[in-house]
JSON list of C-alpha atoms and ligand atoms in Angstrom, two decimals:
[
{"chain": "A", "resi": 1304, "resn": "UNK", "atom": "CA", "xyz": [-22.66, -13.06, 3.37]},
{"chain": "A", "resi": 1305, "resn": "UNK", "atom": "CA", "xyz": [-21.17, -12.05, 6.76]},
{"chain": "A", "resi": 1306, "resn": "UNK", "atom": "CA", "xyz": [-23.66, -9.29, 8.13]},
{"chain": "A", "resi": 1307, "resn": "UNK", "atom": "CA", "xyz": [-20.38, -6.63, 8.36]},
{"chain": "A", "resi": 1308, "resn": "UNK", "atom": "CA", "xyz": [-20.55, -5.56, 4.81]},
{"chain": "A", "resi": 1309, "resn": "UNK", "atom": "CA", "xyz": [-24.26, -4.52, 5.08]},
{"chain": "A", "resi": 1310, "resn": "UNK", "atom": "CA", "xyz": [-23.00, -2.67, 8.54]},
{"chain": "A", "resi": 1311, "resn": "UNK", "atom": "CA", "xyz": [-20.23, -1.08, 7.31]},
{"chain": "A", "resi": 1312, "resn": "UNK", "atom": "CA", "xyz": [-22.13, -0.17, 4.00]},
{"chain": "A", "resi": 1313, "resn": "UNK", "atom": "CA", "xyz": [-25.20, 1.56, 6.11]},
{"chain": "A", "resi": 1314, "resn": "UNK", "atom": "CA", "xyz": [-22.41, 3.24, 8.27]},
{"chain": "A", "resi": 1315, "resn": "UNK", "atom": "CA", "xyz": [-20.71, 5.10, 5.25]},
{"chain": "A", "resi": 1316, "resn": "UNK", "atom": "CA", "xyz": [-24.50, 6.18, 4.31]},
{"chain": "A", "resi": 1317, "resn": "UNK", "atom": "CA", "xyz": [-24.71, 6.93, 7.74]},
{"chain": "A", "resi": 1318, "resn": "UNK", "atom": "CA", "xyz": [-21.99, 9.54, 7.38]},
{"chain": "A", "resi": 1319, "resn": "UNK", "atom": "CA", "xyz": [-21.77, 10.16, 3.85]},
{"chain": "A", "resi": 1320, "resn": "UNK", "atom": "CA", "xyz": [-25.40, 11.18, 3.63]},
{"chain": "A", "resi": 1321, "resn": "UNK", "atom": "CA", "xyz": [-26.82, 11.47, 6.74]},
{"chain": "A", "resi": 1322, "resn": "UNK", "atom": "CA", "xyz": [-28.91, 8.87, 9.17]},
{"chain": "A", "resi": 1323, "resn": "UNK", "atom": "CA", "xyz": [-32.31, 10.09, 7.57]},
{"chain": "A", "resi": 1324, "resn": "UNK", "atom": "CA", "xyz": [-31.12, 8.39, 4.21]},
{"chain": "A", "resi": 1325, "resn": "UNK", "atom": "CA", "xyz": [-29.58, 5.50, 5.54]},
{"chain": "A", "resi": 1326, "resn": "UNK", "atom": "CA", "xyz": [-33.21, 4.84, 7.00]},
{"chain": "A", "resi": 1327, "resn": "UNK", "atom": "CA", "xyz": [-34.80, 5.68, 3.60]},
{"chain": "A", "resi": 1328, "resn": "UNK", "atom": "CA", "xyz": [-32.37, 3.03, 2.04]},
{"chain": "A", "resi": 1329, "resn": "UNK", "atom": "CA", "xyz": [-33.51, 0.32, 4.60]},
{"chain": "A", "resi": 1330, "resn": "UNK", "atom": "CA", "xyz": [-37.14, 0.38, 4.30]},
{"chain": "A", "resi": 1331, "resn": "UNK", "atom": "CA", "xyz": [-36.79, 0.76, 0.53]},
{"chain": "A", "resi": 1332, "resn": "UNK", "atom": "CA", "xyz": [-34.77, -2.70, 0.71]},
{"chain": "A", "resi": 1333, "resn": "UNK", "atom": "CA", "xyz": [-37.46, -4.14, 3.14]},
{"chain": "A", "resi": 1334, "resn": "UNK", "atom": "CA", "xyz": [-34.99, -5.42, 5.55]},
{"chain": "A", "resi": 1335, "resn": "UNK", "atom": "CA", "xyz": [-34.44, -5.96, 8.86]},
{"chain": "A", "resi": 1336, "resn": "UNK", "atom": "CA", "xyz": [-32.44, -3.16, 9.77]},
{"chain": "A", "resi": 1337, "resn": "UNK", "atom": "CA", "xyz": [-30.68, -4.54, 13.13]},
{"chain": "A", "resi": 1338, "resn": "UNK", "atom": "CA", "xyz": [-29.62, -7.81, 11.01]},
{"chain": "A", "resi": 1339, "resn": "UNK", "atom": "CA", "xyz": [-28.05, -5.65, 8.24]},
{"chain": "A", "resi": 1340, "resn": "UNK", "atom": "CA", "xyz": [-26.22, -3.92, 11.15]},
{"chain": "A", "resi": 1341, "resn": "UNK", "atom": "CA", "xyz": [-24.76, -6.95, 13.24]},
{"chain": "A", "resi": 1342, "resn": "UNK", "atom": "CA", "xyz": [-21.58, -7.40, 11.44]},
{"chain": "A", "resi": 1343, "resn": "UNK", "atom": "CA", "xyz": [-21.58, -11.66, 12.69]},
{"chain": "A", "resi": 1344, "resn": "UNK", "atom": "CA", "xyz": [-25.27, -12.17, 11.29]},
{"chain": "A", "resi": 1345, "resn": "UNK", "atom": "CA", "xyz": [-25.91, -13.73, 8.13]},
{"chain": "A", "resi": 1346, "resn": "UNK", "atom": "CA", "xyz": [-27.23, -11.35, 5.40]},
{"chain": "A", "resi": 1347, "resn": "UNK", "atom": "CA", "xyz": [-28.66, -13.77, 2.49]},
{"chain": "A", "resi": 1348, "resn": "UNK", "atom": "CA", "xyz": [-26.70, -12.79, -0.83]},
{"chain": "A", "resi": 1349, "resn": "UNK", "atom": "CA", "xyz": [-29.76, -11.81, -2.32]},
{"chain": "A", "resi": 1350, "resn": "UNK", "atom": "CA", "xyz": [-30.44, -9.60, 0.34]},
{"chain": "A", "resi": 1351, "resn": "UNK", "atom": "CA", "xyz": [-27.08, -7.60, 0.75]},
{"chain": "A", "resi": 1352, "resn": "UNK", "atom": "CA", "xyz": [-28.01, -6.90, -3.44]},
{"chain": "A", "resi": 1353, "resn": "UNK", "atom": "CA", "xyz": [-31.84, -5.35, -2.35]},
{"chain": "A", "resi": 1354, "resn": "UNK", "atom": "CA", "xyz": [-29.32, -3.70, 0.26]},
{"chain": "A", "resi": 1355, "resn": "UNK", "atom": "CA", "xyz": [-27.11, -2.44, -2.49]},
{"chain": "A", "resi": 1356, "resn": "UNK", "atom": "CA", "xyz": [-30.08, -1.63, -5.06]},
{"chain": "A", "resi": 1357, "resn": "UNK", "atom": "CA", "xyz": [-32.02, 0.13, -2.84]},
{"chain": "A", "resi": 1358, "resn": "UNK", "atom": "CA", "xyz": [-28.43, 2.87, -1.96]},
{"chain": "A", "resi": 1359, "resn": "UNK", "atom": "CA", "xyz": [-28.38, 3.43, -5.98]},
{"chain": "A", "resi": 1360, "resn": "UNK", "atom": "CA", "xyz": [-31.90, 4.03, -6.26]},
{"chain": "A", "resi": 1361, "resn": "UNK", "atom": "CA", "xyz": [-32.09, 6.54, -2.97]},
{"chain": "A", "resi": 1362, "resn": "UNK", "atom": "CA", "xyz": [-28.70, 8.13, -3.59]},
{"chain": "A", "resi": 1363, "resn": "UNK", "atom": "CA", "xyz": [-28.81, 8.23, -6.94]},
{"chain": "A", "resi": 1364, "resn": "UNK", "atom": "CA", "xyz": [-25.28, 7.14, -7.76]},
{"chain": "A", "resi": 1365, "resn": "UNK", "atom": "CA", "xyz": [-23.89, 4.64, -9.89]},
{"chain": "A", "resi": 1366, "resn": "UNK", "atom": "CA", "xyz": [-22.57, 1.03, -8.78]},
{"chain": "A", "resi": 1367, "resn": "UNK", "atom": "CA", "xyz": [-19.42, 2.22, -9.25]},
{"chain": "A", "resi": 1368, "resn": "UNK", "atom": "CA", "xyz": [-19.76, 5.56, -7.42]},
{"chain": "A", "resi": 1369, "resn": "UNK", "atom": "CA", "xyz": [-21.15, 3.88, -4.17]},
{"chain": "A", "resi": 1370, "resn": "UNK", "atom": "CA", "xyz": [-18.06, 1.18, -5.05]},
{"chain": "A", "resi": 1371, "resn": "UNK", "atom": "CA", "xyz": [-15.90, 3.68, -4.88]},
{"chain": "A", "resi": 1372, "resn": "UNK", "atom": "CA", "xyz": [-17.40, 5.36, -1.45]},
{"chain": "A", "resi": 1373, "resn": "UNK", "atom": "CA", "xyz": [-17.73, 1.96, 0.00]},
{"chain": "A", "resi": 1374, "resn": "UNK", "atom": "CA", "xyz": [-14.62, 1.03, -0.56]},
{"chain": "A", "resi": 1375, "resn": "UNK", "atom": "CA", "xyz": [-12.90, 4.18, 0.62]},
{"chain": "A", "resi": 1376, "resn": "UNK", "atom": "CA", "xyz": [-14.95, 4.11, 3.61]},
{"chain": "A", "resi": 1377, "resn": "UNK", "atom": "CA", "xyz": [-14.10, 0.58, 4.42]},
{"chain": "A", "resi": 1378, "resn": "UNK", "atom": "CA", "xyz": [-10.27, 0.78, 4.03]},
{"chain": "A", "resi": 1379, "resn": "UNK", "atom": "CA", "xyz": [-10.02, 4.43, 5.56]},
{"chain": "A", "resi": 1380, "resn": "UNK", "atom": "CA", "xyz": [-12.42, 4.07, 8.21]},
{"chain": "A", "resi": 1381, "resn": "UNK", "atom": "CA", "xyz": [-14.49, 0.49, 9.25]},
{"chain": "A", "resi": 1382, "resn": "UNK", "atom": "CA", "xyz": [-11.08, -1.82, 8.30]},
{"chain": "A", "resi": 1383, "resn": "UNK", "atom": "CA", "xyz": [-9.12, 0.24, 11.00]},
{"chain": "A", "resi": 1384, "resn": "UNK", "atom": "CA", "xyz": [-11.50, 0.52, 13.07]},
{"chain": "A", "resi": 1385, "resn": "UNK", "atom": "CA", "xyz": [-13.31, -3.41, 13.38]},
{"chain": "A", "resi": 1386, "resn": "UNK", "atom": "CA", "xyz": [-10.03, -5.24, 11.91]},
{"chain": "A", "resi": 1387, "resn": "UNK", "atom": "CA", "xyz": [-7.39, -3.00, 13.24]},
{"chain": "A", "resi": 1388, "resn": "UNK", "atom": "CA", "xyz": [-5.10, -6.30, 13.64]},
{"chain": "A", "resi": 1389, "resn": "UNK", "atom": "CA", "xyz": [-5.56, -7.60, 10.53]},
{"chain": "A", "resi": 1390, "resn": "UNK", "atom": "CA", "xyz": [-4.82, -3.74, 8.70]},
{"chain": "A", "resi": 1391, "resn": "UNK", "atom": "CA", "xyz": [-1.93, -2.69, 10.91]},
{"chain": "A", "resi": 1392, "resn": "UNK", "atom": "CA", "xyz": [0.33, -5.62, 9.34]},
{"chain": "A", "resi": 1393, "resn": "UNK", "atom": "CA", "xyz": [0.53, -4.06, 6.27]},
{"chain": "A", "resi": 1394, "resn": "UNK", "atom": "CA", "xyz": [2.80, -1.69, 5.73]},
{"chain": "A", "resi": 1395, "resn": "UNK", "atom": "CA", "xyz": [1.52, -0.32, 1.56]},
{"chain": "A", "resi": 1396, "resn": "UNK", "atom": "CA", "xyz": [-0.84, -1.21, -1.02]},
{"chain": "A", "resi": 1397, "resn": "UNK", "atom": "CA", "xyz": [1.16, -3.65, -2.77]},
{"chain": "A", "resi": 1398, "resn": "UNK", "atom": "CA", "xyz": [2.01, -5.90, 0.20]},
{"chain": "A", "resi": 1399, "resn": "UNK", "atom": "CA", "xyz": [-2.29, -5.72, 1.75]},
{"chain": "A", "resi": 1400, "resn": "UNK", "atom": "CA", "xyz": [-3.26, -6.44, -1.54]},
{"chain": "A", "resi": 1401, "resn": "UNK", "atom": "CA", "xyz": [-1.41, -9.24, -2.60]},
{"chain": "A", "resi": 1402, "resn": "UNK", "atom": "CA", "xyz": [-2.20, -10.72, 1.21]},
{"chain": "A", "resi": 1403, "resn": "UNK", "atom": "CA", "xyz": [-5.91, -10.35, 0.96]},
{"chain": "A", "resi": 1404, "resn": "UNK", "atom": "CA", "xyz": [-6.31, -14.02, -0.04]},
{"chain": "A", "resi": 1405, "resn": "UNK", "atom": "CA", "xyz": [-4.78, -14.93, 2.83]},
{"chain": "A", "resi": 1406, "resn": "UNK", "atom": "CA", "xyz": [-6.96, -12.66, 5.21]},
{"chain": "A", "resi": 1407, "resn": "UNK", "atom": "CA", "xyz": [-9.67, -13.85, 3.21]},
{"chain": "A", "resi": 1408, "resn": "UNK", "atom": "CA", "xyz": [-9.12, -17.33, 4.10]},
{"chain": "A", "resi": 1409, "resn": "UNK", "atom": "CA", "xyz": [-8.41, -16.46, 7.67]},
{"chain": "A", "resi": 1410, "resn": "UNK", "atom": "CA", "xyz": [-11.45, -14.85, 7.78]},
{"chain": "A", "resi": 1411, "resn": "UNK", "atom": "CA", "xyz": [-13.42, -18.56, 6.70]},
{"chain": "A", "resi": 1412, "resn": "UNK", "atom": "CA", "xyz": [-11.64, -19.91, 9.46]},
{"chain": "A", "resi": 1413, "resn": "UNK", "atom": "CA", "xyz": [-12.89, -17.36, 11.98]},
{"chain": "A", "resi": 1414, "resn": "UNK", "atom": "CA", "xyz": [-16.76, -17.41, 11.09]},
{"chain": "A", "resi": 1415, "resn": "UNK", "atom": "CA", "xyz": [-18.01, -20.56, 10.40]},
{"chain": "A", "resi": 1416, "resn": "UNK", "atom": "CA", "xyz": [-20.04, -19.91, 7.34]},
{"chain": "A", "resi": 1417, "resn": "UNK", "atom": "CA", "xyz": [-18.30, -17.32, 5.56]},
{"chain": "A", "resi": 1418, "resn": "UNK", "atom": "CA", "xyz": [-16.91, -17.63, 2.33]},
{"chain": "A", "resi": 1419, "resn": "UNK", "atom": "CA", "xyz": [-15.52, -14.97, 1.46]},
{"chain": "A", "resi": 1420, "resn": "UNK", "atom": "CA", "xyz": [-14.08, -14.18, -2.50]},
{"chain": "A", "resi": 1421, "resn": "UNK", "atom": "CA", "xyz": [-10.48, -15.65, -3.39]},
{"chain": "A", "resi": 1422, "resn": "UNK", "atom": "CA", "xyz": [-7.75, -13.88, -5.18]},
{"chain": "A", "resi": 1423, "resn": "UNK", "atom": "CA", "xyz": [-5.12, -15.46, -8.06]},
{"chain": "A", "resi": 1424, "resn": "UNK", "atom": "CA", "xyz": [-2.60, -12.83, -8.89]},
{"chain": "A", "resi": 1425, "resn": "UNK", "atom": "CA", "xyz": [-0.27, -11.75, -11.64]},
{"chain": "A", "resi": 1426, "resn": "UNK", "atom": "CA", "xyz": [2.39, -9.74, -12.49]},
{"chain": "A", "resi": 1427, "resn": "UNK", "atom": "CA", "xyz": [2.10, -8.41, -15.85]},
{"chain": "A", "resi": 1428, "resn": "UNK", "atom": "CA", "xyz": [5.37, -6.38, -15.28]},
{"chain": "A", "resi": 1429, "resn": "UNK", "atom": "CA", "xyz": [7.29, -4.59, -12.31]},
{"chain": "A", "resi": 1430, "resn": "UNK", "atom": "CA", "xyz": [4.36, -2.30, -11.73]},
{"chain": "A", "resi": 1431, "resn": "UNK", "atom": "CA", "xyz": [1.24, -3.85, -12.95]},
{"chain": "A", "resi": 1432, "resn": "UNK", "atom": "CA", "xyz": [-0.69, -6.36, -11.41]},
{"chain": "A", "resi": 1433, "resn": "UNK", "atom": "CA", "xyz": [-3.42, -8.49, -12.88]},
{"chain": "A", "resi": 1434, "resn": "UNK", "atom": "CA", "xyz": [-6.08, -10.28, -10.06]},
{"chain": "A", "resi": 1435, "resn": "UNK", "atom": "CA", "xyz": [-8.67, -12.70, -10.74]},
{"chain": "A", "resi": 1436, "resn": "UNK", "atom": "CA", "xyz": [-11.50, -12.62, -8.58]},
{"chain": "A", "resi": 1437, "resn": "UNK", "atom": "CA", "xyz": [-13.06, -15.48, -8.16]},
{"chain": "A", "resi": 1438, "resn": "UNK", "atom": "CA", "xyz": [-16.49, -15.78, -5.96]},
{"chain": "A", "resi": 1439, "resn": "UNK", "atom": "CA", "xyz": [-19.85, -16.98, -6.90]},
{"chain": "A", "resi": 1440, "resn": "UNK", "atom": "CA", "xyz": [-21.43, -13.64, -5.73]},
{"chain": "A", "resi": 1441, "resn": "UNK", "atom": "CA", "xyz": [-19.79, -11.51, -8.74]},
{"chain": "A", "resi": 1442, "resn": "UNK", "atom": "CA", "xyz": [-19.14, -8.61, -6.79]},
{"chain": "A", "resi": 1443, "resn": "UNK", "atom": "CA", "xyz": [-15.92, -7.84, -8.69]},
{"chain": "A", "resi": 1444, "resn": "UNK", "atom": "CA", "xyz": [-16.92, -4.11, -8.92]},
{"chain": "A", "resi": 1445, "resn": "UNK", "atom": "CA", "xyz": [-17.05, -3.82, -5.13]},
{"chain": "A", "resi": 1446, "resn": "UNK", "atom": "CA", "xyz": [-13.41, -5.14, -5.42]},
{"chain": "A", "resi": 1447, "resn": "UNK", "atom": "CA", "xyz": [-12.62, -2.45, -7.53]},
{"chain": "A", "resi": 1448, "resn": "UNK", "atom": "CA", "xyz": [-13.97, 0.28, -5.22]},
{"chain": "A", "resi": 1449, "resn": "UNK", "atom": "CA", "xyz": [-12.14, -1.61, -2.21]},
{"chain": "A", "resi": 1450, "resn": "UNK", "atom": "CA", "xyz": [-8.60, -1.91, -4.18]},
{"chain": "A", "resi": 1451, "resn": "UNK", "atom": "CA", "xyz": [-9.13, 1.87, -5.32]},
{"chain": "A", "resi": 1452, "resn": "UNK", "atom": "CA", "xyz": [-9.81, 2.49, -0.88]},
{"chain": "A", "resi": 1453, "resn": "UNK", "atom": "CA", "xyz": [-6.40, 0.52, -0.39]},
{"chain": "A", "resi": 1454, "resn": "UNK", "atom": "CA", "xyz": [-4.48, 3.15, -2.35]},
{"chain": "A", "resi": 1455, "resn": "UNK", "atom": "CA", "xyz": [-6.47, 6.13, -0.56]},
{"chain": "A", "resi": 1456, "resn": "UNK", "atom": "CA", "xyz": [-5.78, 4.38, 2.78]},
{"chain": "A", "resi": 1457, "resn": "UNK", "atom": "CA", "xyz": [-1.83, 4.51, 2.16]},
{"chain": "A", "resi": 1458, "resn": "UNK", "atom": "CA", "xyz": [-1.93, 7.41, 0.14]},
{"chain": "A", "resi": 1459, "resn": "UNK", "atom": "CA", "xyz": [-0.92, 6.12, -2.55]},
{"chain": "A", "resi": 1460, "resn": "UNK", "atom": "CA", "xyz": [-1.70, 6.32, -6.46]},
{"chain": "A", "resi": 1461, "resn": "UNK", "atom": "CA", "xyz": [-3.42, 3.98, -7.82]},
{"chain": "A", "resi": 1462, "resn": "UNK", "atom": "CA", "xyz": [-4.96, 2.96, -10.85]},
{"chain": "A", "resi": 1463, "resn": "UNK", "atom": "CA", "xyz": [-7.61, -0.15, -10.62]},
{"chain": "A", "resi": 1464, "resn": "UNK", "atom": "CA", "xyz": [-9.39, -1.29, -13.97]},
{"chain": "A", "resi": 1465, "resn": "UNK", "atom": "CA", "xyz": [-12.19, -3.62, -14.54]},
{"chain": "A", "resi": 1466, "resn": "UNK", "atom": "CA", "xyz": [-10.75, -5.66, -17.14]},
{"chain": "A", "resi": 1467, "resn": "UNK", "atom": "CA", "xyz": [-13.92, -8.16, -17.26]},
{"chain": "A", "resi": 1468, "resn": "UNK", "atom": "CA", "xyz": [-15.88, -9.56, -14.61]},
{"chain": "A", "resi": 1469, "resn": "UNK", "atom": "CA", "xyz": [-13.08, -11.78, -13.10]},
{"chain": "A", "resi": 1470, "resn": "UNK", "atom": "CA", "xyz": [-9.99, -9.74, -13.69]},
{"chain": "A", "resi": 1471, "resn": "UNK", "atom": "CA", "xyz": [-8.97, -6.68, -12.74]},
{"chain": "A", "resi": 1472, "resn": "UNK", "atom": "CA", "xyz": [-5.36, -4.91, -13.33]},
{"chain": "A", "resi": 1473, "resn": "UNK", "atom": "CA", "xyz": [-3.90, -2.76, -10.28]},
{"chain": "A", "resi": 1474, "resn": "UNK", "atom": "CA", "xyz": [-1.24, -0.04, -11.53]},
{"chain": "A", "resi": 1475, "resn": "UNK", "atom": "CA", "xyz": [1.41, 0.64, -9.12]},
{"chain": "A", "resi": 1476, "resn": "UNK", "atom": "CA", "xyz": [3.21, 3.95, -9.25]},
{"chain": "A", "resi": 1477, "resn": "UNK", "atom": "CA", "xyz": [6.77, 4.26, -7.34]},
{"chain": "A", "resi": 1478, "resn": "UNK", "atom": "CA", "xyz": [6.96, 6.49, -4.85]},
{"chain": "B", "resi": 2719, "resn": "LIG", "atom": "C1", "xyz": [-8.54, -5.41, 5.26]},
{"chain": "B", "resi": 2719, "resn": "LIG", "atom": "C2", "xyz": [-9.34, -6.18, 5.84]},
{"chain": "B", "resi": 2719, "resn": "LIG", "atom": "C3", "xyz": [-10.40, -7.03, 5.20]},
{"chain": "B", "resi": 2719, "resn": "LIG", "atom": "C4", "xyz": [-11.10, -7.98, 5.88]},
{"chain": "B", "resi": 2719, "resn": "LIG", "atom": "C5", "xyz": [-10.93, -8.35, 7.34]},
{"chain": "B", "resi": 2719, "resn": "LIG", "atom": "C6", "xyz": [-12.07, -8.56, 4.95]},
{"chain": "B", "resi": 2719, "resn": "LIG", "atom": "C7", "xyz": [-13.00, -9.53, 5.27]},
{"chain": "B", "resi": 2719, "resn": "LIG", "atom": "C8", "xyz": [-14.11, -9.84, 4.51]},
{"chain": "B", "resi": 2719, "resn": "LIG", "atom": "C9", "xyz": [-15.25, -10.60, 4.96]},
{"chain": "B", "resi": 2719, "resn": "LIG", "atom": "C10", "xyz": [-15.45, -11.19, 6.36]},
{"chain": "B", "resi": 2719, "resn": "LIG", "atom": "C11", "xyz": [-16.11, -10.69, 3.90]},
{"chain": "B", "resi": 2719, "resn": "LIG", "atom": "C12", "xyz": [-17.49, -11.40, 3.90]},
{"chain": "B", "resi": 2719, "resn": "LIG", "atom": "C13", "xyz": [-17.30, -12.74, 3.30]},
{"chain": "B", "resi": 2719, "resn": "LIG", "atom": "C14", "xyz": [-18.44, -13.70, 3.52]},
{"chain": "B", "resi": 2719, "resn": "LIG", "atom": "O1", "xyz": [-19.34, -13.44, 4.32]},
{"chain": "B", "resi": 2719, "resn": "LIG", "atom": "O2", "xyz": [-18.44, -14.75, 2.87]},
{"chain": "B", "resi": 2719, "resn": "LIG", "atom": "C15", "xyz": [-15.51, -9.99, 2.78]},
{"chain": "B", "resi": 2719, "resn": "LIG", "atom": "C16", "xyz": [-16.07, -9.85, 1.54]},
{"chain": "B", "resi": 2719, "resn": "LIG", "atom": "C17", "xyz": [-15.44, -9.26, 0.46]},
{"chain": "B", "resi": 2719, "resn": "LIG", "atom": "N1", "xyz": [-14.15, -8.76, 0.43]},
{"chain": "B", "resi": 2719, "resn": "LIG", "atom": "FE1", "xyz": [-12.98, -8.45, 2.04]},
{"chain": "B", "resi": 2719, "resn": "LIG", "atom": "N2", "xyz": [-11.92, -7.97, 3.72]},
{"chain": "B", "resi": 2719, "resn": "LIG", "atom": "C18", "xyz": [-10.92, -7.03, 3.81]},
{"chain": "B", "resi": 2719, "resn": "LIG", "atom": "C19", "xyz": [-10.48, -6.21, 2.81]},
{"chain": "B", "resi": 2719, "resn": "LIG", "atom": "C20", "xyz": [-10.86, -6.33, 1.48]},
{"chain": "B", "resi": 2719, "resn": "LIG", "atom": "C21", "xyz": [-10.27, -5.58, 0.38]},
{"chain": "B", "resi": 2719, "resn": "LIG", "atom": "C22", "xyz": [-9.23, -4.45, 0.55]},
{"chain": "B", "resi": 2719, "resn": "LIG", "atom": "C23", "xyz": [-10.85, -6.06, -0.77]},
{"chain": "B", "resi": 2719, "resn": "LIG", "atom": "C24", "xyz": [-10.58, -5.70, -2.20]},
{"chain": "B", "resi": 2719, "resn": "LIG", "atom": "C25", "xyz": [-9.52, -5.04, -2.63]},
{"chain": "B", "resi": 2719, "resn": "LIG", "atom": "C26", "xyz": [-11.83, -7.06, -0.39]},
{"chain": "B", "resi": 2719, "resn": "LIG", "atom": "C27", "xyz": [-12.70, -7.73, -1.25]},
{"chain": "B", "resi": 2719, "resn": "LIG", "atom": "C28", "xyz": [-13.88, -8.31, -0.84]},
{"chain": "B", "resi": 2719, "resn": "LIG", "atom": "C29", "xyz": [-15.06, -8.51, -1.69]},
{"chain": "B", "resi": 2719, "resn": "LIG", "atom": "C30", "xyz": [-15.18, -8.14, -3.16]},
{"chain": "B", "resi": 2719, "resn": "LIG", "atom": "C31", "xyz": [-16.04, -9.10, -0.86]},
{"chain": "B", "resi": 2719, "resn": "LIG", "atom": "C32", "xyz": [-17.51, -9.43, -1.24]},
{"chain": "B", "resi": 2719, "resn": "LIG", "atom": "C33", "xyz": [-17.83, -10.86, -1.27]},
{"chain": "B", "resi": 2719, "resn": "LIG", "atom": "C34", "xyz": [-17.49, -11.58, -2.55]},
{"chain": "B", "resi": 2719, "resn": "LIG", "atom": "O3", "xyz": [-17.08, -10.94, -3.54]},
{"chain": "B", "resi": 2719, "resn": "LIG", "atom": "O4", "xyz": [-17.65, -12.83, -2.58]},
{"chain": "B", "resi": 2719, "resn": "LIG", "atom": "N3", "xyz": [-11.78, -7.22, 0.97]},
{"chain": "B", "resi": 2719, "resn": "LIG", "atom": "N4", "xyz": [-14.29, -9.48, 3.19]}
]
């Protein structure tokens, strides 16, 4: 996996928690610390999941707690910051959501060997939206944490439920 999910992940520990825990959480994983941080290297799968293990274990939180902070963190912050093109063509949740298999697959054409998760999608009625994730990495609860940073990002409500481990429903609420 592309190295700028371990970089943005260490950067919300970074400010979340501090720089003296993000340095716990990277010799607990037994990484290479500048690879995890150079968001064009290649981070092994199995790595970026020591990566992940080792945050629980050091902050304590659940999956779906650091999820949820990722996520936020990625879609408030990093996303703006390191994709600013890509974000700033979406105008609300609904429309960047339903276009992330497209930026997806823009972003396999960018890096060479990225493959990033794909997206089916749904509508169960006006408001409700059901996704299938589909990537061999099941990492559908960091999609939930990233959809739930969508809705923060537009200020928005939102309500994102696991359904199983390749669906998730999105609730929309009118403004
Ligand atoms: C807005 C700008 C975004 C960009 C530019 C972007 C790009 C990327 C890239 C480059 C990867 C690494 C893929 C690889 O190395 O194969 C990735 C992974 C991932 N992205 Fe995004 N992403 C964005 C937003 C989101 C959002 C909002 C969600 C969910 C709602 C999401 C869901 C995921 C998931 C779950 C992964 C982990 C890999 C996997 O499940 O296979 N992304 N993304």
């Amino acid at each position: 996996m592309k190295g700028t999910i371990s970089a943005c992940l260490l950067e919300m520990t970074d400010v979340r928690y501090g720089a003296a825990v993000s340095q716990t959480i990277v010799e607990a994983s037994g990484l290479d610390e500048f690879k995890l941080r150079s968001p064009l290297s290649e981070i092994p799968d199995s790595d970026f999941m020591k990566l992940l293990g080792a945050t629980l274990s050091t902050t304590k939180k659940s999956l779906e707690a650091i999820a949820d902070e990722f996520g936020e963190f990625w879609c408030c912050t990093y996303a703006p910051r390191v994709y600013k093109s890509v974000v700033s063509t979406f105008k609300n949740s609904r429309d960047l959501l339903l276009g992330l298999d497209k930026v997806h697959v823009m972003m396999t054409k960018a890096y060479k060997n990225a493959h990033p998760p794909r997206f089916d999608y749904q509508w169960q009625s006006d408001n409700l939206l059901k996704v299938t994730y589909k990537s061999d990495r099941n990492m559908i609860d960091l999609y939930v944490g990233l959809a739930r940073g969508v809705g923060k990002y537009f200020k928005e409500r939102l309500v994102v439920r696991k359904v199983d481990d390749s669906t998730v429903t999105i609730q929309f609420f009118p403004a």
